[in-house]
Coordinates of C-alpha atoms and ligand atoms in Angstrom, one line a residue:
M1 CA 11.8 13.3 -19.8
S2 CA 11.4 9.9 -21.4
A3 CA 8.5 7.7 -20.4
L4 CA 9.1 5.5 -17.4
N5 CA 6.5 3.1 -16.4
V6 CA 6.3 1.2 -13.0
A7 CA 4.4 -2.1 -13.0
K8 CA 3.6 -3.7 -9.6
F9 CA 2.4 -7.2 -9.3
G10 CA 0.7 -8.6 -6.4
G11 CA 1.0 -12.0 -4.7
T12 CA -1.5 -13.8 -6.7
S13 CA 0.1 -12.6 -10.0
V14 CA 3.2 -14.1 -8.8
A15 CA 1.8 -17.2 -7.2
N16 CA 3.4 -19.8 -9.7
F17 CA 5.2 -20.2 -12.8
E18 CA 2.2 -19.6 -15.2
A19 CA 1.2 -16.5 -13.2
M20 CA 4.8 -15.1 -13.2
S21 CA 4.8 -15.7 -17.1
R22 CA 1.8 -13.7 -17.6
C23 CA 3.4 -10.9 -15.6
A24 CA 6.5 -11.0 -17.9
A25 CA 4.2 -10.9 -21.0
I26 CA 2.6 -7.6 -19.5
I27 CA 6.0 -6.3 -19.0
E28 CA 7.0 -7.1 -22.5
A29 CA 3.9 -5.5 -23.9
N30 CA 4.8 -2.1 -22.6
P31 CA 8.2 -0.8 -23.7
D32 CA 8.0 1.9 -21.2
T33 CA 8.0 -0.4 -18.2
R34 CA 11.6 -0.1 -16.9
L35 CA 10.7 -0.9 -13.3
V36 CA 8.9 -3.9 -11.9
V37 CA 7.7 -4.1 -8.2
S38 CA 6.8 -7.5 -6.9
S39 CA 5.2 -9.0 -3.7
A40 CA 6.0 -12.2 -2.3
C41 CA 4.4 -15.4 -4.0
S42 CA 0.8 -15.7 -2.8
G43 CA 0.4 -17.3 0.8
V44 CA 4.3 -16.8 1.7
T45 CA 3.9 -13.7 3.8
N46 CA 1.2 -15.4 5.9
L47 CA 3.5 -18.4 6.5
L48 CA 6.3 -16.0 7.3
V49 CA 4.2 -14.1 9.9
E50 CA 3.2 -17.4 11.6
L51 CA 6.9 -18.4 11.9
A52 CA 7.7 -14.7 13.1
N53 CA 5.1 -14.8 15.8
G54 CA 7.1 -17.7 17.3
V55 CA 6.5 -21.5 16.5
A56 CA 7.8 -23.4 19.5
D57 CA 6.6 -26.6 18.2
Q58 CA 9.5 -28.0 16.1
E59 CA 7.3 -30.2 13.9
R60 CA 4.9 -27.3 12.9
R61 CA 7.9 -25.1 12.3
A62 CA 9.3 -27.6 10.0
E63 CA 6.1 -28.0 8.3
L64 CA 5.8 -24.3 7.6
L65 CA 9.4 -24.1 6.2
Q66 CA 8.6 -27.1 4.0
K67 CA 5.7 -25.3 2.7
L68 CA 7.8 -22.3 1.9
A69 CA 10.3 -24.2 0.0
N70 CA 7.8 -26.1 -2.0
I71 CA 6.2 -23.0 -3.2
H72 CA 9.5 -21.7 -4.5
D73 CA 11.0 -25.0 -5.6
T74 CA 7.8 -25.7 -7.9
I75 CA 8.5 -22.5 -9.7
L76 CA 12.3 -22.7 -9.8
S77 CA 12.0 -26.4 -11.3
Q78 CA 10.1 -24.9 -14.2
L79 CA 12.9 -22.4 -15.2
N80 CA 15.3 -23.4 -17.9
D81 CA 18.2 -22.4 -16.0
G82 CA 17.2 -21.8 -12.4
A83 CA 20.4 -22.9 -10.8
E84 CA 21.6 -19.4 -9.8
A85 CA 18.0 -18.2 -8.7
A86 CA 17.8 -21.6 -6.7
S87 CA 20.9 -21.0 -4.8
E88 CA 19.8 -17.4 -3.9
V89 CA 16.4 -18.6 -2.7
Y90 CA 17.9 -21.4 -0.6
S91 CA 20.3 -19.2 1.1
I92 CA 17.2 -17.0 2.0
L93 CA 15.4 -20.1 3.2
D94 CA 18.4 -20.8 5.4
T95 CA 18.0 -17.4 6.9
I96 CA 14.3 -17.9 7.3
T97 CA 15.0 -21.2 9.3
S98 CA 17.5 -19.5 11.8
L99 CA 15.3 -16.4 12.2
A100 CA 12.2 -18.6 12.8
E101 CA 14.1 -20.5 15.6
A102 CA 15.2 -17.2 17.1
A103 CA 11.3 -16.0 17.0
S104 CA 10.3 -19.2 18.6
I105 CA 12.6 -18.2 21.6
Q106 CA 11.7 -14.6 21.6
A107 CA 9.6 -12.8 18.8
S108 CA 10.1 -9.1 18.3
T109 CA 8.8 -6.6 15.7
K110 CA 12.2 -6.2 14.5
L111 CA 12.8 -9.8 13.9
T112 CA 9.4 -10.1 12.4
D113 CA 10.0 -7.5 9.8
H114 CA 13.5 -9.2 9.0
L115 CA 11.6 -12.5 8.6
V116 CA 8.6 -11.4 6.5
A117 CA 10.7 -9.4 4.2
C118 CA 12.2 -12.7 2.9
G119 CA 9.1 -13.3 0.9
E120 CA 9.7 -10.6 -1.4
L121 CA 13.4 -11.1 -1.5
M122 CA 12.7 -14.6 -2.9
S123 CA 10.0 -14.0 -5.3
T124 CA 12.1 -11.0 -7.1
H125 CA 15.1 -13.5 -7.7
I126 CA 12.8 -15.9 -9.5
L127 CA 10.9 -13.3 -11.6
A128 CA 13.9 -11.6 -12.8
Q129 CA 15.5 -14.9 -14.0
L130 CA 12.0 -15.8 -15.6
M131 CA 12.1 -12.6 -17.4
R132 CA 15.8 -13.1 -18.5
E133 CA 14.8 -16.6 -19.8
R134 CA 12.1 -14.8 -22.1
G135 CA 15.0 -12.6 -23.4
M136 CA 14.5 -9.4 -21.3
D137 CA 17.4 -7.7 -20.0
A138 CA 16.2 -8.0 -16.4
V139 CA 18.2 -7.3 -13.2
R140 CA 17.2 -7.7 -9.7
F141 CA 17.6 -4.8 -7.3
D142 CA 17.5 -4.9 -3.4
I143 CA 15.2 -1.9 -2.6
R144 CA 16.4 -1.6 0.9
D145 CA 19.1 0.4 -0.8
V146 CA 16.4 3.0 -1.7
M147 CA 13.3 2.5 0.4
R148 CA 14.6 4.4 3.6
T149 CA 12.2 4.3 6.6
D150 CA 11.9 5.1 10.2
S151 CA 12.2 2.1 12.7
N152 CA 8.9 1.6 13.4
F153 CA 8.8 -2.0 12.6
G154 CA 5.7 -3.6 11.2
R155 CA 4.4 -0.3 10.0
A156 CA 7.4 1.8 9.0
E157 CA 7.0 5.3 7.7
P158 CA 8.9 6.0 4.4
E159 CA 11.3 9.0 4.4
L160 CA 10.5 10.7 1.1
T161 CA 13.6 13.0 0.7
S162 CA 16.1 10.2 1.1
I163 CA 14.0 7.7 -0.9
A164 CA 13.9 10.4 -3.9
E165 CA 17.6 11.1 -3.6
L166 CA 18.5 7.4 -3.5
A167 CA 16.2 6.6 -6.3
Q168 CA 17.6 9.3 -8.6
Q169 CA 21.1 8.1 -7.6
K170 CA 20.7 4.3 -7.9
L171 CA 17.6 3.2 -9.6
V172 CA 17.2 5.8 -12.4
P173 CA 20.6 5.0 -14.0
L174 CA 19.8 1.3 -13.6
C175 CA 16.6 1.5 -15.4
Q176 CA 18.0 3.3 -18.3
Q177 CA 20.0 0.2 -18.9
H178 CA 17.8 -2.6 -17.8
V179 CA 14.4 -3.5 -16.7
V180 CA 14.8 -3.6 -13.0
V181 CA 12.9 -6.0 -10.8
T182 CA 12.5 -5.1 -7.1
Q183 CA 10.7 -5.8 -3.9
G184 CA 7.6 -4.1 -2.6
F185 CA 6.6 -4.1 1.0
I186 CA 10.2 -3.8 2.6
G187 CA 12.5 -1.1 3.3
S188 CA 15.3 -0.5 5.7
D189 CA 16.0 2.1 8.3
E190 CA 19.1 4.3 8.9
E191 CA 21.1 1.7 10.6
G192 CA 20.3 -0.9 7.7
N193 CA 17.7 -2.8 9.7
T194 CA 15.0 -4.3 7.5
T195 CA 11.6 -2.7 7.7
T196 CA 8.1 -3.3 6.3
L197 CA 5.4 -0.9 5.4
G198 CA 2.6 -3.0 6.7
R199 CA 0.7 -6.0 5.2
G200 CA -0.4 -5.2 1.7
G201 CA 2.2 -2.4 1.6
S202 CA 3.7 -3.3 -1.7
D203 CA 1.0 -1.0 -3.6
Y204 CA 2.3 1.7 -1.4
S205 CA 6.0 0.8 -2.1
A206 CA 5.4 0.9 -5.8
A207 CA 3.8 4.4 -5.6
L208 CA 6.7 5.5 -3.5
I209 CA 9.4 4.1 -5.9
A210 CA 7.3 5.6 -8.8
E211 CA 7.5 8.9 -7.1
G212 CA 11.2 8.6 -6.3
V213 CA 12.2 7.8 -10.0
K214 CA 9.7 10.5 -11.2
A215 CA 7.7 7.8 -13.2
T216 CA 5.3 8.7 -15.9
G217 CA 2.8 5.8 -15.1
L218 CA 2.0 3.3 -12.5
E219 CA 0.5 -0.1 -13.1
I220 CA -1.0 -2.1 -10.3
W221 CA -1.5 -5.6 -11.4
T222 CA -3.6 -7.7 -9.2
D223 CA -6.2 -10.5 -9.4
V224 CA -9.4 -8.2 -10.0
P225 CA -10.2 -6.6 -13.4
G226 CA -10.0 -2.9 -11.8
I227 CA -12.1 -1.1 -9.3
Y228 CA -15.8 -2.2 -8.9
T229 CA -18.8 -0.1 -7.7
T230 CA -18.6 -2.4 -4.8
D231 CA -17.3 -6.0 -4.0
P232 CA -19.0 -8.1 -6.7
R233 CA -18.9 -11.1 -4.2
I234 CA -21.4 -9.2 -2.2
A235 CA -23.2 -7.5 -4.7
P236 CA -23.0 -9.4 -7.9
K237 CA -24.3 -6.7 -10.2
A238 CA -21.4 -4.5 -9.3
T239 CA -19.7 -3.1 -12.3
P240 CA -16.2 -2.1 -13.2
I241 CA -15.4 1.8 -13.2
P242 CA -13.3 2.7 -16.2
E243 CA -11.9 5.9 -14.7
I244 CA -11.9 7.4 -11.3
S245 CA -10.4 10.5 -9.6
F246 CA -7.6 10.4 -7.0
S247 CA -9.8 11.8 -4.3
E248 CA -12.7 9.1 -5.0
A249 CA -10.2 6.1 -5.2
S250 CA -8.5 7.3 -1.9
E251 CA -11.7 7.3 -0.2
M252 CA -12.3 3.9 -1.4
A253 CA -9.2 2.5 -0.4
N254 CA -9.3 4.1 2.9
F255 CA -12.6 2.7 3.7
G256 CA -11.8 -0.9 3.0
A257 CA -12.0 -1.3 -0.6
K258 CA -9.2 -3.9 -0.6
I259 CA -8.0 -3.4 -4.2
L260 CA -5.4 -0.7 -3.2
H261 CA -3.5 -0.1 0.0
P262 CA -4.8 3.1 1.4
S263 CA -1.6 5.0 1.3
T264 CA -0.9 4.2 -2.3
L265 CA -2.5 7.1 -4.0
L266 CA -0.7 9.7 -1.9
P267 CA 2.7 9.7 -3.8
A268 CA 1.0 9.3 -7.1
L269 CA -1.2 12.3 -6.3
R270 CA 1.7 14.5 -5.2
H271 CA 3.4 13.8 -8.6
D272 CA 0.3 13.4 -10.7
I273 CA 1.2 9.9 -11.8
P274 CA -1.8 8.2 -13.5
V275 CA -2.4 4.9 -11.8
F276 CA -3.9 1.9 -13.7
V277 CA -5.4 -1.0 -11.9
G278 CA -6.0 -4.2 -13.7
S279 CA -6.0 -8.0 -13.5
S280 CA -2.7 -9.8 -14.5
K281 CA -4.9 -13.0 -15.2
D282 CA -7.0 -10.9 -17.7
P283 CA -5.0 -8.0 -19.0
Q284 CA -6.8 -7.4 -22.3
N285 CA -10.1 -6.9 -20.3
G286 CA -8.8 -3.4 -19.3
G287 CA -9.1 -2.0 -15.8
T288 CA -9.5 1.2 -14.0
W289 CA -7.6 4.3 -14.5
V290 CA -7.1 6.6 -11.5
R291 CA -6.4 10.2 -12.5
R292 CA -6.5 13.9 -11.3
E293 CA -9.0 14.8 -13.9
V294 CA -11.9 12.5 -14.8
E295 CA -14.6 13.0 -17.4
S296 CA -17.6 12.0 -15.2
S297 CA -18.2 12.6 -11.4
P298 CA -21.3 10.7 -10.6
A299 CA -23.1 11.3 -7.4
F300 CA -22.8 7.8 -6.5
R301 CA -19.5 6.2 -7.3
A302 CA -18.8 3.2 -5.1
L303 CA -19.5 1.4 -1.9
A304 CA -16.7 0.0 0.4
L305 CA -16.9 -2.1 3.4
R306 CA -14.5 -2.3 6.3
N307 CA -15.0 -5.1 8.6
N308 CA -13.6 -5.6 12.1
Q309 CA -14.2 -2.2 13.5
T310 CA -13.9 -1.2 17.1
M311 CA -16.0 1.5 18.4
I312 CA -15.2 3.3 21.5
T313 CA -17.8 5.7 23.4
L314 CA -16.5 8.0 25.9
R315 CA -19.0 9.7 28.2
S316 CA -18.6 12.3 30.7
A317 CA -21.0 14.6 32.5
K318 CA -18.1 17.0 32.7
M319 CA -18.2 17.4 28.9
F320 CA -21.3 19.3 29.2
Q321 CA -20.7 23.0 28.3
A322 CA -17.2 22.4 29.0
Y323 CA -14.1 23.0 26.9
G324 CA -10.9 21.1 26.5
F325 CA -12.4 17.6 26.9
L326 CA -11.9 16.3 23.3
A327 CA -8.5 18.0 23.4
K328 CA -7.5 15.9 26.3
V329 CA -9.0 12.7 24.8
F330 CA -7.0 13.1 21.5
E331 CA -3.9 14.0 23.5
I332 CA -4.0 10.6 25.1
L333 CA -4.8 9.0 21.8
A334 CA -1.9 10.8 20.1
K335 CA 0.4 10.0 22.7
H336 CA -0.2 6.3 22.2
K337 CA -0.2 6.7 18.5
I338 CA -3.8 5.7 18.1
S339 CA -5.2 6.6 14.8
V340 CA -8.9 7.4 14.9
D341 CA -11.1 6.9 12.0
L342 CA -14.7 8.1 12.3
I343 CA -15.9 10.5 15.1
T344 CA -19.2 11.8 16.3
T345 CA -20.0 13.8 19.3
S346 CA -23.1 14.7 21.5
E347 CA -23.3 17.0 24.4
I348 CA -21.7 14.5 26.9
S349 CA -20.4 11.8 24.8
V350 CA -18.0 11.1 22.0
S351 CA -17.9 8.0 19.9
L352 CA -15.0 7.2 17.6
T353 CA -13.6 4.2 15.7
L354 CA -10.2 2.8 15.6
D355 CA -8.1 2.4 12.8
K356 CA -5.1 0.1 12.6
T357 CA -3.6 -2.6 10.4
D358 CA -0.2 -3.7 11.1
T359 CA 1.7 -6.7 10.1
S360 CA -0.3 -9.0 12.4
G361 CA -3.7 -7.8 11.0
G362 CA -6.9 -8.5 13.0
A363 CA -9.4 -6.1 14.9
P364 CA -8.0 -3.1 16.5
E365 CA -8.0 -3.2 20.3
L366 CA -7.7 -0.3 22.8
P367 CA -4.6 -1.0 24.7
L368 CA -5.1 -1.3 28.5
A369 CA -2.8 1.6 29.4
V370 CA -4.8 4.0 27.0
R371 CA -8.1 2.8 28.5
E372 CA -7.0 3.3 31.9
E373 CA -5.8 6.9 31.2
L374 CA -9.1 7.7 29.3
E375 CA -11.0 6.3 32.4
E376 CA -9.4 9.0 34.6
L377 CA -11.5 11.4 32.3
C378 CA -14.5 9.6 31.5
T379 CA -16.4 6.2 31.2
V380 CA -15.1 4.0 28.3
E381 CA -17.1 1.6 26.5
V382 CA -15.6 -0.6 23.6
E383 CA -17.7 -2.5 21.2
H384 CA -16.7 -5.1 18.6
N385 CA -18.5 -6.7 15.6
L386 CA -19.1 -3.7 13.7
C387 CA -18.6 -3.0 10.1
L388 CA -18.2 0.5 8.2
V389 CA -20.0 1.1 5.0
A390 CA -18.7 3.9 3.1
L391 CA -20.7 5.6 0.2
I392 CA -18.1 7.2 -2.0
G393 CA -19.5 9.9 -4.4
N394 CA -19.6 13.7 -5.6
R395 CA -21.7 16.5 -4.6
M396 CA -22.9 15.0 -1.4
E397 CA -24.0 18.4 -0.1
N398 CA -26.8 18.7 -2.7
K399 CA -30.4 18.8 -1.6
G400 CA -32.0 15.4 -1.4
Y401 CA -28.8 13.5 -1.3
A402 CA -29.1 12.1 2.4
K403 CA -32.9 11.6 1.8
E404 CA -32.2 9.5 -1.2
V405 CA -29.6 7.2 0.8
F406 CA -31.2 7.0 4.1
S407 CA -34.7 6.2 2.7
T408 CA -33.4 2.9 1.6
L409 CA -32.1 2.1 5.0
G410 CA -35.1 2.1 7.2
D411 CA -34.8 -1.5 8.0
F412 CA -31.3 -1.3 9.7
N413 CA -29.9 -0.4 13.0
L414 CA -27.4 2.3 12.0
R415 CA -24.9 2.7 14.9
M416 CA -23.0 5.8 13.8
I417 CA -23.3 8.1 10.8
C418 CA -20.6 10.4 9.4
Y419 CA -21.9 12.9 6.8
G420 CA -20.9 16.3 5.9
A421 CA -17.2 16.6 6.6
S422 CA -16.1 15.1 3.5
D423 CA -17.4 16.0 0.1
H424 CA -16.6 12.4 -1.2
N425 CA -17.9 10.2 1.5
L426 CA -20.8 9.2 3.7
C427 CA -20.1 6.6 6.3
I428 CA -22.3 4.3 8.3
L429 CA -21.3 1.9 11.1
V430 CA -23.6 -1.1 11.2
D431 CA -23.7 -4.5 13.1
A432 CA -21.5 -7.1 11.4
E433 CA -24.5 -9.2 10.6
D434 CA -26.3 -6.6 8.6
A435 CA -23.2 -5.2 6.6
N436 CA -23.8 -7.3 3.4
N437 CA -27.3 -6.6 3.4
V438 CA -26.8 -2.9 3.7
I439 CA -24.3 -2.9 0.8
Q440 CA -26.7 -4.9 -1.3
T441 CA -29.5 -2.6 -0.4
L442 CA -27.7 0.6 -1.3
H443 CA -26.2 -0.9 -4.4
R444 CA -29.5 -2.0 -5.7
E445 CA -31.2 1.3 -4.9
L446 CA -28.4 3.9 -5.8
F447 CA -26.3 2.0 -8.3
E448 CA -28.4 -0.5 -10.2
Q449 CA -31.5 1.6 -11.3
N450 CA -30.0 2.5 -14.7
I451 CA -28.6 -1.1 -15.4
Q452 CA -30.6 -3.2 -17.7
A453 CA -31.4 -6.6 -16.3
Ligands
LIG1 N1 3.6 -9.6 0.8 C1 3.1 -8.4 1.7 C2 1.7 -8.9 2.1 O1 1.2 -10.1 1.9 C3 2.9 -7.3 1.0 C4 1.9 -7.1 -0.2 O2 1.7 -8.3 -0.8 O3 1.4 -5.9 -0.5 O4 1.1 -8.2 2.9
MG2 MG1 -0.5 -9.0 -1.4

């Protein structure tokens, strides 16, 4: 099969005319890039989410709509021949206006998805036109014709078999003739309703599309030059990682390294598609390759931080020497589709953290109905203001590993530790106020020892 590269650009990469032009140059530089997946222009999804939540105050609504119009107008005005793209964008802005009004009367998750999808629908009209003006044979494609999902609005699940079939039928032939520009983040259910994959979902979209068309490579262009040992804003001596394995990178994404949406690597891993992550502002500076096989597997690879953790502690004397307690707890959580992240147990209690990101973002809450059901079994304590620090590495079962890590953390209050279940991560839950300090300490002691000052 001939090479087919998918290039995905995040919101900041398509924030304005200059940024979009840099994307076009990146696409031109790789003749194998036949498929481009774009996010909404930076800031647009947030404005749309606010409108979708229902803005009753007409003035505020008009203000938000104006902001949306301005972001797109500014780019359109810099095109040579933006009339057609402009008319498409204005018609989407009209749709947004009526949907926002409807949401101000009654918001719903279905309406929200319809509204927030408009960001990507607009940015792709503009990007495709900009590429054509640079001489590329670019066409815009509505990914809702391929990205089939279930109807779980706000966090829809992709239907892989349909996506693969539709991609082969509709996208592959188009890519043979043109450079195709399409939307990340959005899809549609069987009835044709617009859905979204959850905030930040366009990386995941790009990987699903890459899988569907059987791409030979996937580039994720963002605003940071690859994956770092940790967030350089927290630990300034963090360094870029040139090459990392799928398993390590998935752990990082799962545990909050914002660089990739957690599900992104699953499709790439299934089809063994190498993934490149780099900065569209600075493409010549390289980035990180994520592959199945890598040359080095250091004991300490990276540190990730996830804020806004919710810890639930369930206690029951009945748990003592009894069986079935955990099964009951998880039955309740599963029934309510609550995804659990970390878990530790003692004789009479179990602590777990909740994992949830949907279109609205924010700290996960234990819904009242679930709490009430759990309270029939045990006492329930909910704690907020916690952060999860995850150390990603290799050969964690080796002698001395835990000692090396924990001997650096003597000054901190560690609320929960998960170690041993995975070969690639060690997780520690700490008070939010200590989190940066924990990251800095671990980075200094475990990662900076060999770095020349
Ligand atoms: N535009 C969407 C968001 O801001 C999806 C994405 O950028 O990945 O969440
Ligand atoms: Mg984004």
